[in-house]
Short mmCIF file of C-alpha atoms and ligand atoms in Angstrom, two decimals:
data_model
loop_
_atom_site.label_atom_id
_atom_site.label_comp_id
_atom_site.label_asym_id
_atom_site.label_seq_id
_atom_site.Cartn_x
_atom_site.Cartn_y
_atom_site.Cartn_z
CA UNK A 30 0.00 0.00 0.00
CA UNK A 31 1.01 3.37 -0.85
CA UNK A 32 1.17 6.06 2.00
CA UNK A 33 -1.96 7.95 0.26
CA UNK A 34 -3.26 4.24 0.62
CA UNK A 35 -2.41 4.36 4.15
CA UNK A 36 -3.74 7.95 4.48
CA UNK A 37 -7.28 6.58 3.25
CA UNK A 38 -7.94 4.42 5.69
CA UNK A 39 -6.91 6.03 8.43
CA UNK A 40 -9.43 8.85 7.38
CA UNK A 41 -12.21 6.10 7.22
CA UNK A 42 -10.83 4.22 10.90
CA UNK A 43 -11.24 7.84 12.18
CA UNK A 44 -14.56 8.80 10.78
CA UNK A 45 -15.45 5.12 12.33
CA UNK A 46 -14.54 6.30 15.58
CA UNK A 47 -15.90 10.14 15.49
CA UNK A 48 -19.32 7.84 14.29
CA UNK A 49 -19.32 5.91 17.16
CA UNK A 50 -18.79 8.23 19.82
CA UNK A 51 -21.72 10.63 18.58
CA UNK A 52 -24.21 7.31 18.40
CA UNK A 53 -22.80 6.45 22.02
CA UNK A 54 -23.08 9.91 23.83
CA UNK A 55 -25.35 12.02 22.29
CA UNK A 56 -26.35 13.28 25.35
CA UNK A 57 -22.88 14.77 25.48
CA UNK A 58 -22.95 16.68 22.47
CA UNK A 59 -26.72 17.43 21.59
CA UNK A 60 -28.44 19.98 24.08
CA UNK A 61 -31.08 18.38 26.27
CA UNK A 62 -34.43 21.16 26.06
CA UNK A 63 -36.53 21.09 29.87
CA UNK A 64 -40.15 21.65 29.52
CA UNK A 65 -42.81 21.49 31.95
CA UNK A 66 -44.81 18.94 32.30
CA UNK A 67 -47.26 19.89 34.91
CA UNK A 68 -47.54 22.56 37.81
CA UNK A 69 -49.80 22.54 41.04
CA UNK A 70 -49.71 25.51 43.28
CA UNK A 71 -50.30 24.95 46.81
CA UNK A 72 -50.30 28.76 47.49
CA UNK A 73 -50.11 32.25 46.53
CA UNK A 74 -48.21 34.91 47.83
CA UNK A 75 -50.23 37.66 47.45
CA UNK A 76 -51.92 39.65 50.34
CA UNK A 77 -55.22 40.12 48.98
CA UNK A 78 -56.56 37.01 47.70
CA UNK A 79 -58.48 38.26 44.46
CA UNK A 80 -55.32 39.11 42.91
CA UNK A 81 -54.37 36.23 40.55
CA UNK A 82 -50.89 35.33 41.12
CA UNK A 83 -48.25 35.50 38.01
CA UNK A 84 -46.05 32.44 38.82
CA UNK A 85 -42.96 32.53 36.41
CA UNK A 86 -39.40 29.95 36.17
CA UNK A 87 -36.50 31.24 36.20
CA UNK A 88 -33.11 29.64 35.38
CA UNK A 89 -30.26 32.65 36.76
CA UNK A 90 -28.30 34.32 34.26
CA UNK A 91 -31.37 33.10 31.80
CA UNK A 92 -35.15 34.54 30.17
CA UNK A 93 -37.74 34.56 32.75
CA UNK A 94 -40.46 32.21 31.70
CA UNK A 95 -43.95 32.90 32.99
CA UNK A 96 -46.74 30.40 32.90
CA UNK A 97 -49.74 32.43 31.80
CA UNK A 98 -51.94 29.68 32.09
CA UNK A 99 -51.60 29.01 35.72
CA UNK A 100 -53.79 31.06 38.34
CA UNK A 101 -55.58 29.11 40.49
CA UNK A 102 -54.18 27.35 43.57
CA UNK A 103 -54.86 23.56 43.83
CA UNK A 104 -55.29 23.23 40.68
CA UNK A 105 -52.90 20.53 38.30
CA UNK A 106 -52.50 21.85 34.99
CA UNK A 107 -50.58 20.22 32.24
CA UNK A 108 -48.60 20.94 29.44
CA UNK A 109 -47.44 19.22 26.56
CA UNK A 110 -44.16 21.06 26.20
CA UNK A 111 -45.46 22.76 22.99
CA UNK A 112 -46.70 25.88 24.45
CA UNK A 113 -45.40 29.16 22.92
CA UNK A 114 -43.66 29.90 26.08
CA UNK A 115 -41.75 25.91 26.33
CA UNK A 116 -39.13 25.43 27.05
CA UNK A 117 -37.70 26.55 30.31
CA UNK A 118 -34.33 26.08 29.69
CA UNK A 119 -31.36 23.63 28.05
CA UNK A 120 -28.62 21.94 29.22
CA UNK A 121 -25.96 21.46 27.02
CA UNK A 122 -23.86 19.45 29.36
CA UNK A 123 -23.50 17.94 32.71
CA UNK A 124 -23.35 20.99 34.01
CA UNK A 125 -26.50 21.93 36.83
CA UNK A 126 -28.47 25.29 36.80
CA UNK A 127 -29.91 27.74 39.69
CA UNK A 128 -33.45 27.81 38.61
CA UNK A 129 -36.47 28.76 40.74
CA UNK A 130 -40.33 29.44 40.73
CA UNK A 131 -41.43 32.56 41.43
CA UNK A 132 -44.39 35.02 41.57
CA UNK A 133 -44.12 38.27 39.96
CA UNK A 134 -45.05 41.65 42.41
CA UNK A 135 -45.76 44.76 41.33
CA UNK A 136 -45.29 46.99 44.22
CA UNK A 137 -42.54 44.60 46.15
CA UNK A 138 -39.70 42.20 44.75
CA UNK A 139 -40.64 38.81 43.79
CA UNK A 140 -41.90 36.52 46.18
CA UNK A 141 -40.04 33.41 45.73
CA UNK A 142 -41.74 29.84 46.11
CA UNK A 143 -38.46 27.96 45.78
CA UNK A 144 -35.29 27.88 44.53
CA UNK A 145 -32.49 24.82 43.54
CA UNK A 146 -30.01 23.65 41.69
CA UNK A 147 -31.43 21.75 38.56
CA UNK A 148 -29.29 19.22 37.04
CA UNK A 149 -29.18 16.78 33.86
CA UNK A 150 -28.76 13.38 36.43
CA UNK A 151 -32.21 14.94 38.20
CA UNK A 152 -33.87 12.77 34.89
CA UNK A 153 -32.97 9.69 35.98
CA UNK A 154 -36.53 8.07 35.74
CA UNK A 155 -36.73 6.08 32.41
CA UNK A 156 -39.75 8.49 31.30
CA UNK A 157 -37.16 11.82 31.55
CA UNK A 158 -39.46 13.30 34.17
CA UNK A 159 -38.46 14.87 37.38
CA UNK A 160 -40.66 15.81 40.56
CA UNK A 161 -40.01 18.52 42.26
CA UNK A 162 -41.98 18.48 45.31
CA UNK A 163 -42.58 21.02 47.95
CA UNK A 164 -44.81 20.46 50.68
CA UNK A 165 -46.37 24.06 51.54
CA UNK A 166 -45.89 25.74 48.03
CA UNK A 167 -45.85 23.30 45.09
CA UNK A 168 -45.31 20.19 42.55
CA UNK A 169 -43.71 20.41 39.78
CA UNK A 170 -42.81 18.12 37.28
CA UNK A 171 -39.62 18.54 34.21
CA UNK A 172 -39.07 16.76 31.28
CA UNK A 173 -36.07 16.46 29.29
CA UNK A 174 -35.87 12.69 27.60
CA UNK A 175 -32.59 13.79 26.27
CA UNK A 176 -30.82 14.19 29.64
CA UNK A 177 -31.84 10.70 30.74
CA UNK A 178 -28.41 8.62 31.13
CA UNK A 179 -27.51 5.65 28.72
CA UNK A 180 -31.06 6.07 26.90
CA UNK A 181 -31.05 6.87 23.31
CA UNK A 182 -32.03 10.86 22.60
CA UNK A 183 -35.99 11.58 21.90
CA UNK A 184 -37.83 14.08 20.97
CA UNK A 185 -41.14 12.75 21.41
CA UNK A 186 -43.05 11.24 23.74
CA UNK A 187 -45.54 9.21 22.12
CA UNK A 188 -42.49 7.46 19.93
CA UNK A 189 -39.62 6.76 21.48
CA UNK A 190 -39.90 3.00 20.15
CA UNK A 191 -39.54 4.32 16.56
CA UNK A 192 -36.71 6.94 17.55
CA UNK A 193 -34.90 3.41 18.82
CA UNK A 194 -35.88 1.91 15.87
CA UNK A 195 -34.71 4.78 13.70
CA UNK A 196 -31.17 5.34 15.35
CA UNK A 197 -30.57 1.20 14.91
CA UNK A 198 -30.88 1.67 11.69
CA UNK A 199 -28.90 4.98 12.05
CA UNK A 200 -25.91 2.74 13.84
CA UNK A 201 -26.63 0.29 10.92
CA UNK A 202 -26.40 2.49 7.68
CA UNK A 203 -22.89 3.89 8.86
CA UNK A 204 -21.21 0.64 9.63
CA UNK A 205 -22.51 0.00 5.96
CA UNK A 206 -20.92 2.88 5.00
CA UNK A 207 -17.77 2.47 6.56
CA UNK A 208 -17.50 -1.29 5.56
CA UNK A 209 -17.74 0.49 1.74
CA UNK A 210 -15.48 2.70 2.30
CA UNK A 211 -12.62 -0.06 3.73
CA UNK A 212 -13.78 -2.30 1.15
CA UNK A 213 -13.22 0.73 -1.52
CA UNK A 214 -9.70 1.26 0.02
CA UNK A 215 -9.10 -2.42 -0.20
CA UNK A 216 -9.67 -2.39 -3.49
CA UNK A 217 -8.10 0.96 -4.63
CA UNK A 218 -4.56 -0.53 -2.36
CA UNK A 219 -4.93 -3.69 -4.29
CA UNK A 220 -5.50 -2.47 -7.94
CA UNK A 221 -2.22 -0.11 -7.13
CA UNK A 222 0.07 -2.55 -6.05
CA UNK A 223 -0.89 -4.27 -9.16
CA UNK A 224 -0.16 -1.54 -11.31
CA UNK A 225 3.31 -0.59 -8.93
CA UNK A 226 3.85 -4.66 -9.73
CA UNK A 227 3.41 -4.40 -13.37
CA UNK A 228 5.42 -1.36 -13.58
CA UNK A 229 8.37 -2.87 -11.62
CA UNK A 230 8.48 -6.18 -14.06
CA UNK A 231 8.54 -3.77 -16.70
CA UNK A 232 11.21 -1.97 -15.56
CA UNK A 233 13.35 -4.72 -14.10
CA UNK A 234 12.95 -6.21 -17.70
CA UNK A 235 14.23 -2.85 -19.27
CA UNK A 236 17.06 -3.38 -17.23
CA UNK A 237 17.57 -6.46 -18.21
CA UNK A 238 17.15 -5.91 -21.52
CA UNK A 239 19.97 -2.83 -21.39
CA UNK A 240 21.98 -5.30 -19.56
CA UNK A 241 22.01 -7.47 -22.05
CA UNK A 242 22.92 -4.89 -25.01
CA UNK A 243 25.72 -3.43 -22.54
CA UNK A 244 26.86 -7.35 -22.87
CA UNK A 245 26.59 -7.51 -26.79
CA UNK A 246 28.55 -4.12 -26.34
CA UNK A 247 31.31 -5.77 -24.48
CA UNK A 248 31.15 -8.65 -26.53
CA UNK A 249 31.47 -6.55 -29.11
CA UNK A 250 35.07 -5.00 -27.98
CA UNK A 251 36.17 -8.00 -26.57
CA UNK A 252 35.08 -9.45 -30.72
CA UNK A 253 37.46 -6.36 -31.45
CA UNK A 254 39.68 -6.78 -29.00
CA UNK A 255 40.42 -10.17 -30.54
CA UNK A 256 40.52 -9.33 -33.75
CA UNK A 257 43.12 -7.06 -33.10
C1 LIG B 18 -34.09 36.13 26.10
O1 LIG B 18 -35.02 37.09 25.63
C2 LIG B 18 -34.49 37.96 24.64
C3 LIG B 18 -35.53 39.00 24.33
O2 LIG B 18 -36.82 38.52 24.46
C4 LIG B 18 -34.11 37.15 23.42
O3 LIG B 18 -33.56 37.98 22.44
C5 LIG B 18 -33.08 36.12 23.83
O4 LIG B 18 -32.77 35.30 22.71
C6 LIG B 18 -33.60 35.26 24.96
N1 LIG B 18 -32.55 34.40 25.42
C7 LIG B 18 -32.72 33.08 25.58
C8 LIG B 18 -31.54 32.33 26.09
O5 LIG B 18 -33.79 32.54 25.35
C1 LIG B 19 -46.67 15.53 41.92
O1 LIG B 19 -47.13 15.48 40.57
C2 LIG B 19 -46.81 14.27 39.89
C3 LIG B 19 -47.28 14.41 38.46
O2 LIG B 19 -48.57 14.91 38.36
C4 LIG B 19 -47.46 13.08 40.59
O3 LIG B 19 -47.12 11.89 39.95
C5 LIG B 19 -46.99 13.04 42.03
O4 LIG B 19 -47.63 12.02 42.72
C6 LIG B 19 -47.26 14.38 42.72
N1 LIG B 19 -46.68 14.35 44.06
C7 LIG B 19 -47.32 14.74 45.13
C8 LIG B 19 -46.61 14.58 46.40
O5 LIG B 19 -48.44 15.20 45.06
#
């Protein structure tokens, strides 16, 4: 094999490799969205009671994100993490977040409800859902499929058979690909040590060949030589 030859497939063992580490951690590389799955107040913190409270997330350093929806305490109301205002924030490592729920004042700072450090491994339930639960003030559930450990990345909930299904044949289609591509070296490396074969006999029998006339040439003096 030539060193191009060698160059080749090197490039293809490395794409192999880059190929296999995105299918293995995509959770590593892709950004995991958090949405919110569904909110229960156990209590407003406003003085007089009429006022509807306006209950917003907050991740710090990030976009507030208020839920316009919710009003009522006692109440459960869920979302399907389509809402114009989804999601609450993205992780795009390992890395956790200071995020909190609070409830928008007027005429005094923000009244918090709570506040905690939210964190990709917090999705460890199969279903990507996380509870947070507190007793006086509220329960709230996350959802970010992506950030749940070892299973494959998915966007939706009703499908995550076919997104399986659909990254197998993902996995599948580039070990095709790189079998070609090894194959194609194979190939290429064989048809040019061929050809560097061929070329070599030729040129060994040139030499030959010249060899043999430098004889005749000697032969020739010596033929003079003798006759002399
Ligand atoms: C925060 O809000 C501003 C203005 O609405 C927007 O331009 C920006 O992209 C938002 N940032 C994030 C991280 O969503
Ligand atoms: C909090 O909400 C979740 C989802 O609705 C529910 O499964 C869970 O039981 C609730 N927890 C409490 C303590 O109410």
């Amino acid at each position: 094999m030539s060193i191009r030859e060698l160059g080749s497939s090197r490039v293809s063992v490395n794409l192999f490799t880059f190929c296999v580490f995105l299918s293995c951690f995509p959770g590593l590389i892709l950004s995991a969205i958090v949405t919110l799955d569904s909110i229960v107040i156990y209590n407003t913190h406003e003085l007089i009671k009429a006022v509807k409270p306006r209950v917003y997330f907050e991740c710090r350093g990030e976009n507030k994100t208020e839920f316009p929806d919710v009003k009522e305490k006692n109440v459960t109301y869920k979302f399907n993490g389509e809402e114009s205002w989804q999601p609450l924030t993205e992780f795009s490592g390992k890395k956790c977040k200071r995020c909190g729920l609070y409830e928008a004042d007027t005429f005094k700072p923000d009244d918090k409800f709570d506040e905690w450090e939210l964190c990709p491994s917090d999705f460890n339930a199969s279903d990507g859902k996380y509870v947070r639960f507190n007793n006086k003030e509220f329960n709230l559930t996350f959802w970010c499929p992506k950030c749940v450990p070892g299973s494959p990345a998915s966007n939706s909930p009703t499908a995550p058979h076919k997104e399986e299904k659909e990254k197998g044949m993902h996995i599948v289609l580039i070990l095709l690909i790189v079998v070609a591509v090894l194959a194609f070296c194979i190939v290429v490396g064989f048809v040019a040590y061929k050809y560097w074969q061929k070329k070599k006999r030729e040129h060994d029998q040139a030499r030959f060949l010249k060899l043999f006339e430098d004889g005749d040439d000697i032969e020739d003096e010596m033929g003079l030589d003798h006759i002399i």
